[in-house]
Amino acid sequence: MRRAAAIGLALLAVAGDARAQEAGSAGIPPACTAFDWSLMRELAWFSASSLAELASGATVAPDMPGAVLKLRPDAEVAFPVPPSRAPAPGTYGGILRFPALTMPGLYQVTLSEEAWIDVSQDGQSTRPPTAFTVRPDCPTIRKSVRYQFGTTPILIEVSGAKRDTIRIAIAPAE
């Protein structure tokens, strides 16, 4: 039994090494493949020049997975739901809306930069995450947070960002 477990662990390690080598050969930093779940699709989206740039308060087009959100100083943002964590002075924030989802289920919200997010589907309360993964050493993605979503529109509030733009995507969990 121990031998079978050891062989299984060795196979998992080899598969993980192969995935990291494949990503490295594609020019992806190893840190970007070390999240708790795959974010390869989001890496491609965030690298695309076609990702729409939207002002705070805008709604993402239904056929787009995300956008580059232009942020404003946190003090200037009228958050519909008060942030669950007070932003530090001198940071940026904004609001991004996503249209109603066609299928309920587990989704992940992925951010390119360090920031705090609050997510709501009723516009009045914060939805709790089910899981998150963070890699401060990945230059393209900072974190991904998973939520159970229904089929109503989604409001994402960003606060505490150190830069005035951030890439955000929502996608079904893989």
mmCIF file of C-alpha atoms in Angstrom:
data_model
loop_
_atom_site.group_PDB
_atom_site.id
_atom_site.type_symbol
_atom_site.label_atom_id
_atom_site.label_comp_id
_atom_site.label_asym_id
_atom_site.label_seq_id
_atom_site.Cartn_x
_atom_site.Cartn_y
_atom_site.Cartn_z
ATOM 1 C CA MET A 1 0.000 0.000 0.000
ATOM 2 C CA ARG A 2 2.807 2.445 0.862
ATOM 3 C CA ARG A 3 4.574 1.606 -2.371
ATOM 4 C CA ALA A 4 1.422 2.349 -4.406
ATOM 5 C CA ALA A 5 1.028 5.678 -2.591
ATOM 6 C CA ALA A 6 4.685 6.544 -3.217
ATOM 7 C CA ILE A 7 4.342 5.706 -6.913
ATOM 8 C CA GLY A 8 1.185 7.843 -7.115
ATOM 9 C CA LEU A 9 2.934 10.805 -5.504
ATOM 10 C CA ALA A 10 5.913 10.397 -7.820
ATOM 11 C CA LEU A 11 3.608 10.397 -10.871
ATOM 12 C CA LEU A 12 1.900 13.585 -9.636
ATOM 13 C CA ALA A 13 5.275 15.252 -9.141
ATOM 14 C CA VAL A 14 6.401 14.286 -12.644
ATOM 15 C CA ALA A 15 3.145 15.577 -14.148
ATOM 16 C CA GLY A 16 3.533 18.877 -12.259
ATOM 17 C CA ASP A 17 7.159 19.221 -13.395
ATOM 18 C CA ALA A 18 6.131 18.512 -17.009
ATOM 19 C CA ARG A 19 3.397 21.164 -16.830
ATOM 20 C CA ALA A 20 5.853 23.715 -15.395
ATOM 21 C CA GLN A 21 8.470 22.887 -18.058
ATOM 22 C CA GLU A 22 5.855 23.199 -20.825
ATOM 23 C CA ALA A 23 4.756 26.597 -19.474
ATOM 24 C CA GLY A 24 8.387 27.695 -19.083
ATOM 25 C CA SER A 25 9.117 26.796 -22.690
ATOM 26 C CA ALA A 26 6.128 28.955 -23.683
ATOM 27 C CA GLY A 27 7.695 31.971 -21.927
ATOM 28 C CA ILE A 28 5.438 31.769 -18.862
ATOM 29 C CA PRO A 29 7.240 32.373 -15.559
ATOM 30 C CA PRO A 30 7.126 29.282 -13.306
ATOM 31 C CA ALA A 31 5.348 31.275 -10.564
ATOM 32 C CA CYS A 32 2.378 31.725 -12.920
ATOM 33 C CA THR A 33 1.846 27.957 -13.049
ATOM 34 C CA ALA A 34 2.032 27.492 -9.274
ATOM 35 C CA PHE A 35 -1.501 28.655 -8.384
ATOM 36 C CA ASP A 36 -3.824 26.188 -6.660
ATOM 37 C CA TRP A 37 -5.764 25.823 -9.934
ATOM 38 C CA SER A 38 -4.950 26.423 -13.563
ATOM 39 C CA LEU A 39 -5.082 30.037 -14.719
ATOM 40 C CA MET A 40 -3.635 29.482 -18.199
ATOM 41 C CA ARG A 41 -6.833 30.739 -19.870
ATOM 42 C CA GLU A 42 -6.706 33.933 -17.771
ATOM 43 C CA LEU A 43 -2.994 34.397 -18.593
ATOM 44 C CA ALA A 44 -3.946 34.377 -22.284
ATOM 45 C CA TRP A 45 -6.823 36.811 -21.752
ATOM 46 C CA PHE A 46 -4.714 39.236 -19.708
ATOM 47 C CA SER A 47 -1.982 39.181 -22.357
ATOM 48 C CA ALA A 48 -4.398 39.899 -25.232
ATOM 49 C CA SER A 49 -4.433 43.399 -26.687
ATOM 50 C CA SER A 50 -8.186 43.091 -27.330
ATOM 51 C CA LEU A 51 -9.175 43.187 -23.644
ATOM 52 C CA ALA A 52 -11.572 46.143 -23.369
ATOM 53 C CA GLU A 53 -10.634 49.146 -21.223
ATOM 54 C CA LEU A 54 -13.580 50.274 -19.111
ATOM 55 C CA ALA A 55 -14.152 53.134 -16.695
ATOM 56 C CA SER A 56 -15.286 52.455 -13.154
ATOM 57 C CA GLY A 57 -19.021 51.676 -13.061
ATOM 58 C CA ALA A 58 -19.134 50.159 -16.555
ATOM 59 C CA THR A 59 -20.638 46.800 -17.497
ATOM 60 C CA VAL A 60 -18.578 44.204 -19.349
ATOM 61 C CA ALA A 61 -20.074 43.092 -22.683
ATOM 62 C CA PRO A 62 -21.765 39.671 -22.408
ATOM 63 C CA ASP A 63 -19.301 38.075 -24.842
ATOM 64 C CA MET A 64 -16.187 39.295 -22.980
ATOM 65 C CA PRO A 65 -14.581 37.357 -20.114
ATOM 66 C CA GLY A 66 -13.224 40.491 -18.488
ATOM 67 C CA ALA A 67 -11.712 43.919 -18.909
ATOM 68 C CA VAL A 68 -9.011 46.359 -17.970
ATOM 69 C CA LEU A 69 -10.696 48.474 -15.319
ATOM 70 C CA LYS A 70 -9.578 52.097 -15.001
ATOM 71 C CA LEU A 71 -9.482 52.900 -11.306
ATOM 72 C CA ARG A 72 -9.836 56.155 -9.391
ATOM 73 C CA PRO A 73 -8.554 57.167 -5.967
ATOM 74 C CA ASP A 74 -10.510 55.084 -3.435
ATOM 75 C CA ALA A 75 -11.800 58.223 -1.717
ATOM 76 C CA GLU A 76 -13.560 59.259 -4.966
ATOM 77 C CA VAL A 77 -15.391 55.940 -5.530
ATOM 78 C CA ALA A 78 -19.016 55.662 -4.350
ATOM 79 C CA PHE A 79 -19.088 51.956 -3.525
ATOM 80 C CA PRO A 80 -22.677 50.561 -3.549
ATOM 81 C CA VAL A 81 -21.600 48.054 -0.878
ATOM 82 C CA PRO A 82 -19.088 49.420 1.662
ATOM 83 C CA PRO A 83 -15.729 47.632 1.217
ATOM 84 C CA SER A 84 -15.278 44.850 3.774
ATOM 85 C CA ARG A 85 -11.707 46.066 4.295
ATOM 86 C CA ALA A 86 -10.789 49.732 4.638
ATOM 87 C CA PRO A 87 -8.527 50.845 1.774
ATOM 88 C CA ALA A 88 -5.152 52.313 2.657
ATOM 89 C CA PRO A 89 -4.607 56.012 1.918
ATOM 90 C CA GLY A 90 -3.359 56.726 -1.595
ATOM 91 C CA THR A 91 -4.799 53.562 -3.164
ATOM 92 C CA TYR A 92 -7.201 53.104 -6.060
ATOM 93 C CA GLY A 93 -10.583 51.520 -6.495
ATOM 94 C CA GLY A 94 -13.456 51.036 -8.882
ATOM 95 C CA ILE A 95 -16.588 49.143 -9.759
ATOM 96 C CA LEU A 96 -17.099 46.662 -12.575
ATOM 97 C CA ARG A 97 -20.381 45.007 -13.465
ATOM 98 C CA PHE A 98 -20.843 41.699 -15.250
ATOM 99 C CA PRO A 99 -24.148 40.737 -16.886
ATOM 100 C CA ALA A 100 -26.265 37.889 -15.525
ATOM 101 C CA LEU A 101 -24.690 34.473 -15.955
ATOM 102 C CA THR A 102 -26.525 31.874 -18.019
ATOM 103 C CA MET A 103 -25.517 28.991 -15.743
ATOM 104 C CA PRO A 104 -25.179 29.030 -11.955
ATOM 105 C CA GLY A 105 -22.119 27.373 -10.462
ATOM 106 C CA LEU A 106 -18.560 27.770 -9.259
ATOM 107 C CA TYR A 107 -16.748 30.686 -10.919
ATOM 108 C CA GLN A 108 -13.391 32.321 -10.398
ATOM 109 C CA VAL A 109 -12.678 36.038 -10.351
ATOM 110 C CA THR A 110 -9.059 36.681 -11.329
ATOM 111 C CA LEU A 111 -7.055 39.889 -10.816
ATOM 112 C CA SER A 112 -3.819 41.039 -12.405
ATOM 113 C CA GLU A 113 -2.699 43.233 -9.487
ATOM 114 C CA GLU A 114 -2.763 43.309 -5.718
ATOM 115 C CA ALA A 115 -6.137 44.652 -4.589
ATOM 116 C CA TRP A 116 -9.074 43.805 -2.376
ATOM 117 C CA ILE A 117 -12.333 42.723 -4.004
ATOM 118 C CA ASP A 118 -15.860 42.528 -2.736
ATOM 119 C CA VAL A 119 -18.355 40.677 -4.891
ATOM 120 C CA SER A 120 -22.140 41.030 -4.783
ATOM 121 C CA GLN A 121 -25.068 39.616 -6.714
ATOM 122 C CA ASP A 122 -27.775 41.552 -4.906
ATOM 123 C CA GLY A 123 -26.019 44.946 -4.866
ATOM 124 C CA GLN A 124 -26.402 45.144 -1.085
ATOM 125 C CA SER A 125 -24.213 42.482 0.504
ATOM 126 C CA THR A 126 -20.849 40.840 -0.031
ATOM 127 C CA ARG A 127 -20.751 37.266 -1.309
ATOM 128 C CA PRO A 128 -18.265 35.098 0.613
ATOM 129 C CA PRO A 129 -15.555 33.323 -1.410
ATOM 130 C CA THR A 130 -15.211 29.537 -1.343
ATOM 131 C CA ALA A 131 -11.435 29.535 -2.043
ATOM 132 C CA PHE A 132 -8.589 31.752 -3.206
ATOM 133 C CA THR A 133 -5.056 31.428 -4.528
ATOM 134 C CA VAL A 134 -2.372 34.143 -4.539
ATOM 135 C CA ARG A 135 1.063 34.362 -6.224
ATOM 136 C CA PRO A 136 2.783 37.712 -5.648
ATOM 137 C CA ASP A 137 5.695 36.607 -7.860
ATOM 138 C CA CYS A 138 3.587 36.075 -11.015
ATOM 139 C CA PRO A 139 3.863 39.288 -13.094
ATOM 140 C CA THR A 140 0.582 38.726 -14.985
ATOM 141 C CA ILE A 141 -1.843 37.448 -12.341
ATOM 142 C CA ARG A 142 -1.886 38.289 -8.656
ATOM 143 C CA LYS A 143 -4.816 36.233 -7.360
ATOM 144 C CA SER A 144 -7.913 34.267 -8.201
ATOM 145 C CA VAL A 145 -10.926 33.937 -5.917
ATOM 146 C CA ARG A 146 -13.722 31.363 -6.316
ATOM 147 C CA TYR A 147 -17.406 32.036 -5.678
ATOM 148 C CA GLN A 148 -20.691 30.193 -6.061
ATOM 149 C CA PHE A 149 -22.763 32.379 -8.387
ATOM 150 C CA GLY A 150 -26.396 32.330 -9.344
ATOM 151 C CA THR A 151 -27.830 33.762 -12.556
ATOM 152 C CA THR A 152 -28.118 37.429 -11.579
ATOM 153 C CA PRO A 153 -25.728 40.261 -12.542
ATOM 154 C CA ILE A 154 -22.424 40.492 -10.669
ATOM 155 C CA LEU A 155 -20.957 43.595 -9.075
ATOM 156 C CA ILE A 156 -17.228 43.606 -8.372
ATOM 157 C CA GLU A 157 -15.787 46.331 -6.184
ATOM 158 C CA VAL A 158 -12.028 46.800 -6.254
ATOM 159 C CA SER A 159 -10.290 48.743 -3.495
ATOM 160 C CA GLY A 160 -6.791 49.153 -2.116
ATOM 161 C CA ALA A 161 -5.065 48.811 -5.506
ATOM 162 C CA LYS A 162 -1.611 50.347 -5.805
ATOM 163 C CA ARG A 163 -2.025 51.108 -9.533
ATOM 164 C CA ASP A 164 -4.734 52.944 -11.429
ATOM 165 C CA THR A 165 -5.652 50.018 -13.708
ATOM 166 C CA ILE A 166 -6.331 46.340 -13.090
ATOM 167 C CA ARG A 167 -7.280 43.401 -15.299
ATOM 168 C CA ILE A 168 -10.288 41.419 -14.072
ATOM 169 C CA ALA A 169 -11.859 38.255 -15.475
ATOM 170 C CA ILE A 170 -14.735 35.985 -14.474
ATOM 171 C CA ALA A 171 -14.862 32.427 -15.755
ATOM 172 C CA PRO A 172 -16.323 29.083 -14.736
ATOM 173 C CA ALA A 173 -13.930 27.130 -12.525
ATOM 174 C CA GLU A 174 -12.071 24.453 -14.460
#
